Amino acid sequence: TQLLEQSPQFLSIQEGENLTVYCNSSSVFSSLQWYRQEPGEGPVLLVTVVTGGEVKKLKRLTFQFGDARKDSSLHITAAQPGDTGLYLCAGDTSGTYKYIFGTGTRLKVLA
Amino acid sequence: DARVTQTPRHKVTEMGQEVTMRCQPILGHNTVFWYRQTMMQGLELLAYFRNRAPLDDSGMPKDRFSAEMPDATLATLKIQPSEPRDSAVYFCASGDGRSYEQYFGPGTRLTVT
C-alpha cells in the first residue's frame, strides 16, 4: 500500500518556467521530507517540514506542508537544467524517523 | 567530506548465490537504514538500526534477507539465496539520531540472473 502519491509522475519543461509538484496522503505525518535524486546516485535531502502550514524556501525552491500535515508541495521558480532529477517526498507517521517514500516525480528541464 | 560509502557499487550474480552488500555510515552517526529501489515499487525501507540494534526490519523478506551491524562502522545486508526479483538498487543511509536528516550512500546495483 502506497501511502504517498506524487503528481505529476513526469514533467518536461523549458528552462525558465515555473512548476509545482504535489505529494498527497490520507495519513498524518509528524514530519515530511523532500529529496532530489540524480541518476546513479542516492537521494539528497532538500528540506524537512514538521509544522502544519509551514513554508520553507531554498533559493528558487519553495516547500509547503499542508495545514493538516497530510500533503505537501514543492514549487520551483525559473527552472534550470540543473534542477533535472527525480523528486521524492517522504513522510514519517510515527515520529521514529522511519520514512515512507512517495512514488516520485521525474523532472526534466530543457535548455 | 563525510559520506556514506557502499560496496560493491555493482553486483551481477546468478540465482541461488549469496550476496553481501556493505555500508560504512558517516562517522558518529548512530542510525542506519537499508532501502531498496525499483522502478515498480520505488524506494522501500527494508531495515532500520539505532546504536547497532535492529529497530524495525518489517520491510525485509525474512526468509532470505538478513541485516546486521557487526560494529558501529559497518552495516551488512545479505541475501541468501538470491532470486531474479531481488534485482534492484540497494541504498544505505545514516543519520545522527538527533535530527531528521538521512544521508544516502551511492547504492549497490544488484542484478540477479
XYZ file of N, CA and C in Angstrom, chain B:
339
model
N 35.133 15.583 3.837
C 33.778 15.490 3.317
C 33.198 14.142 3.713
N 32.374 14.113 4.778
C 31.833 12.873 5.304
C 30.759 12.324 4.372
N 30.902 11.061 4.027
C 29.912 10.432 3.157
C 29.663 8.996 3.588
N 28.497 8.501 3.228
C 28.199 7.093 3.400
C 28.810 6.350 2.210
N 29.527 5.286 2.496
C 30.114 4.507 1.406
C 29.463 3.137 1.353
N 29.317 2.624 0.142
C 28.717 1.316 -0.065
C 29.578 0.517 -1.034
N 29.706 -0.767 -0.725
C 30.422 -1.667 -1.624
C 29.678 -2.989 -1.733
N 29.692 -3.660 -2.914
C 30.211 -3.107 -4.159
C 29.232 -2.105 -4.761
N 29.626 -1.380 -5.763
C 28.708 -0.476 -6.450
C 27.818 -1.238 -7.420
N 28.354 -2.295 -7.982
C 27.585 -3.122 -8.909
C 27.865 -4.596 -8.593
N 26.818 -5.398 -8.723
C 26.977 -6.825 -8.488
C 26.040 -7.581 -9.425
N 26.626 -8.497 -10.190
C 25.839 -9.386 -11.039
C 26.083 -10.796 -10.542
N 25.010 -11.516 -10.280
C 25.159 -12.858 -9.741
C 24.061 -13.752 -10.303
N 24.272 -15.027 -10.143
C 23.274 -15.980 -10.627
C 22.299 -16.330 -9.514
N 21.111 -16.645 -9.909
C 20.083 -17.059 -8.959
C 20.605 -18.164 -8.055
N 20.319 -18.042 -6.770
C 20.738 -19.052 -5.817
C 22.017 -18.705 -5.075
N 22.760 -17.744 -5.594
C 24.012 -17.354 -4.955
C 23.756 -16.403 -3.786
N 24.711 -16.398 -2.855
C 24.636 -15.466 -1.736
C 25.216 -14.117 -2.147
N 24.568 -13.058 -1.685
C 25.032 -11.700 -1.971
C 25.184 -10.957 -0.650
N 26.312 -10.303 -0.484
C 26.526 -9.470 0.701
C 26.863 -8.052 0.262
N 26.108 -7.108 0.769
C 26.344 -5.690 0.493
C 26.787 -5.025 1.794
N 27.735 -4.103 1.653
C 28.317 -3.461 2.835
C 28.120 -1.954 2.800
N 28.033 -1.398 3.995
C 27.804 0.042 4.129
C 28.643 0.561 5.291
N 29.314 1.666 5.048
C 30.022 2.350 6.118
C 29.300 3.661 6.380
N 28.612 3.779 7.515
C 27.895 5.028 7.790
C 28.870 6.158 8.090
N 28.355 7.355 8.083
C 29.170 8.517 8.429
C 29.616 8.379 9.884
N 30.889 8.668 10.127
C 31.445 8.532 11.463
C 30.651 9.357 12.473
N 30.223 8.687 13.545
C 29.450 9.378 14.566
C 27.950 9.217 14.422
N 27.497 8.756 13.266
C 26.070 8.517 13.087
C 25.662 7.207 13.752
N 24.502 7.231 14.446
C 24.099 6.037 15.168
C 22.837 5.384 14.616
N 22.297 5.935 13.522
C 21.151 5.289 12.881
C 21.521 4.912 11.450
N 21.130 3.726 11.060
C 21.427 3.214 9.724
C 20.148 2.628 9.131
N 19.926 2.950 7.878
C 18.747 2.485 7.163
C 19.196 1.735 5.910
N 18.466 0.671 5.583
C 18.644 -0.019 4.305
C 17.361 0.159 3.495
N 17.515 0.596 2.235
C 16.394 0.781 1.329
C 16.654 -0.013 0.048
N 15.569 -0.300 -0.649
C 15.643 -0.934 -1.966
C 14.826 -0.078 -2.932
N 15.379 0.166 -4.119
C 14.687 0.986 -5.106
C 14.527 0.217 -6.402
N 13.298 0.135 -6.866
C 12.982 -0.442 -8.172
C 12.049 0.501 -8.901
N 11.960 0.320 -10.205
C 11.060 1.166 -10.989
C 9.614 0.935 -10.574
N 9.281 -0.312 -10.283
C 7.883 -0.642 -9.981
C 7.462 -0.209 -8.587
N 8.319 -0.438 -7.608
C 7.942 -0.209 -6.213
C 8.492 1.089 -5.631
N 9.405 1.723 -6.347
C 10.001 2.930 -5.800
C 11.003 2.605 -4.708
N 11.129 3.496 -3.750
C 12.101 3.353 -2.671
C 11.395 2.786 -1.444
N 11.833 1.596 -1.024
C 11.198 0.911 0.100
C 12.187 0.738 1.245
N 11.725 0.977 2.462
C 12.559 0.766 3.640
C 12.588 -0.722 3.966
N 13.786 -1.278 4.076
C 13.945 -2.694 4.421
C 14.210 -2.891 5.904
N 15.144 -2.090 6.454
C 15.537 -2.265 7.855
C 16.100 -0.967 8.403
N 16.096 -0.876 9.722
C 16.441 0.371 10.401
C 17.133 0.001 11.715
N 18.345 0.520 11.910
C 19.131 0.242 13.104
C 19.373 1.525 13.879
N 19.415 1.406 15.188
C 19.870 2.503 16.025
C 20.838 1.923 17.044
N 21.988 2.580 17.153
C 23.031 2.082 18.056
C 23.296 0.587 17.850
N 23.320 0.210 16.582
C 23.636 -1.148 16.107
C 22.531 -2.153 16.363
N 21.458 -1.761 17.052
C 20.362 -2.691 17.315
C 19.274 -2.513 16.263
N 18.744 -3.618 15.743
C 17.663 -3.501 14.751
C 16.385 -3.024 15.413
N 15.849 -1.907 14.918
C 14.593 -1.378 15.454
C 13.401 -1.835 14.650
N 13.610 -1.998 13.373
C 12.495 -2.356 12.505
C 13.046 -3.024 11.258
N 12.648 -4.240 11.013
C 13.026 -4.911 9.760
C 11.783 -5.491 9.092
N 10.658 -4.859 9.337
C 9.395 -5.379 8.823
C 9.297 -5.315 7.298
N 10.116 -4.501 6.671
C 10.089 -4.401 5.221
C 10.950 -5.417 4.504
N 11.574 -6.252 5.257
C 12.553 -7.191 4.699
C 11.986 -8.602 4.631
N 12.109 -9.269 3.470
C 11.711 -10.685 3.387
C 12.586 -11.507 4.327
N 11.974 -12.060 5.357
C 12.755 -12.687 6.427
C 13.410 -13.993 6.003
N 12.821 -14.672 5.046
C 13.331 -15.993 4.728
C 14.672 -15.946 4.023
N 14.976 -14.835 3.345
C 16.217 -14.816 2.566
C 17.105 -13.618 2.864
N 16.568 -12.607 3.494
C 17.326 -11.393 3.762
C 17.735 -11.344 5.234
N 18.934 -10.803 5.480
C 19.343 -10.539 6.849
C 20.210 -9.285 6.865
N 20.033 -8.504 7.919
C 20.803 -7.269 8.067
C 21.437 -7.260 9.450
N 22.691 -6.812 9.487
C 23.427 -6.776 10.762
C 24.323 -5.550 10.816
N 24.749 -5.228 12.037
C 25.782 -4.203 12.232
C 26.843 -4.796 13.139
N 27.843 -5.443 12.566
C 28.893 -6.055 13.385
C 29.601 -5.048 14.286
N 29.753 -3.828 13.811
C 30.271 -2.754 14.648
C 29.714 -1.433 14.139
N 30.060 -0.355 14.810
C 29.458 0.941 14.504
C 29.866 1.490 13.141
N 30.895 0.904 12.543
C 31.372 1.427 11.257
C 30.995 0.533 10.090
N 30.222 -0.509 10.335
C 29.888 -1.427 9.247
C 28.468 -1.967 9.410
N 27.699 -1.850 8.333
C 26.384 -2.475 8.255
C 26.378 -3.395 7.055
N 25.767 -4.562 7.199
C 25.726 -5.503 6.080
C 24.288 -5.910 5.791
N 24.032 -6.161 4.520
C 22.743 -6.697 4.068
C 23.062 -7.924 3.230
N 22.506 -9.047 3.638
C 22.827 -10.305 2.979
C 21.555 -10.906 2.391
N 21.693 -11.466 1.213
C 20.582 -12.175 0.566
C 21.066 -13.591 0.265
N 20.348 -14.579 0.778
C 20.718 -15.961 0.560
C 19.481 -16.859 0.632
N 19.102 -17.530 -0.447
C 19.654 -17.418 -1.789
C 19.030 -16.263 -2.563
N 19.769 -15.704 -3.495
C 19.249 -14.579 -4.273
C 18.312 -15.080 -5.374
N 17.373 -14.215 -5.750
C 16.406 -14.518 -6.812
C 16.356 -13.344 -7.784
N 15.934 -13.597 -9.020
C 15.856 -12.502 -10.005
C 15.026 -11.319 -9.520
N 13.982 -11.558 -8.737
C 13.138 -10.459 -8.262
C 13.852 -9.575 -7.237
N 15.035 -9.987 -6.779
C 15.824 -9.150 -5.876
C 16.626 -8.091 -6.623
N 16.617 -8.161 -7.934
C 17.347 -7.173 -8.731
C 16.803 -5.784 -8.433
N 17.686 -4.885 -8.035
C 17.282 -3.544 -7.603
C 18.542 -2.767 -7.254
N 18.353 -1.510 -6.887
C 19.444 -0.737 -6.299
C 19.192 -0.681 -4.798
N 20.192 -1.065 -4.034
C 20.080 -1.089 -2.577
C 20.867 0.091 -1.999
N 20.167 0.899 -1.224
C 20.790 2.070 -0.627
C 20.909 1.902 0.877
N 21.997 2.422 1.385
C 22.195 2.568 2.809
C 22.161 4.070 3.104
N 21.603 4.423 4.246
C 21.596 5.820 4.680
C 21.922 5.854 6.169
N 22.518 6.938 6.609
C 22.794 7.066 8.040
C 22.352 8.427 8.554
N 22.121 8.498 9.850
C 21.700 9.733 10.488
C 22.276 9.815 11.888
N 22.224 11.019 12.450
C 22.814 11.189 13.782
C 21.828 10.879 14.902
N 20.567 10.589 14.542
C 19.593 10.226 15.568
C 19.031 11.407 16.331
N 19.567 12.595 16.103
C 19.069 13.785 16.824
C 18.271 14.692 15.899
N 18.417 14.501 14.607
C 17.688 15.319 13.641
C 16.990 14.385 12.664
N 16.268 14.987 11.748
C 15.529 14.208 10.762
C 16.374 13.843 9.549
N 17.592 14.289 9.499
C 18.386 14.152 8.282
C 18.915 12.740 8.098
N 18.792 12.248 6.862
C 19.378 10.985 6.458
C 20.315 11.279 5.302
N 21.469 10.662 5.330
C 22.441 10.826 4.260
C 22.596 9.488 3.552
N 22.297 9.506 2.257
C 22.304 8.275 1.478
C 23.670 8.006 0.867
N 23.989 6.724 0.774
C 25.156 6.307 0.019
C 24.835 6.252 -1.462
N 25.810 5.882 -2.301
C 25.607 5.862 -3.748
C 24.847 4.639 -4.240
N 24.648 3.665 -3.372
C 23.868 2.489 -3.739
C 24.694 1.348 -4.308
N 24.115 0.154 -4.217
C 24.658 -1.051 -4.862
C 23.616 -1.529 -5.855
N 24.000 -1.566 -7.119
C 23.072 -2.059 -8.155
C 23.253 -3.561 -8.274
N 22.216 -4.304 -7.898
C 22.262 -5.764 -7.910
C 21.442 -6.301 -9.073
N 22.067 -7.177 -9.829
C 21.370 -7.878 -10.906
C 21.506 -9.368 -10.654
N 20.379 -10.035 -10.538
C 20.363 -11.483 -10.327
C 19.795 -12.138 -11.583
N 20.614 -12.968 -12.215
C 20.187 -13.586 -13.489
C 19.710 -15.014 -13.293
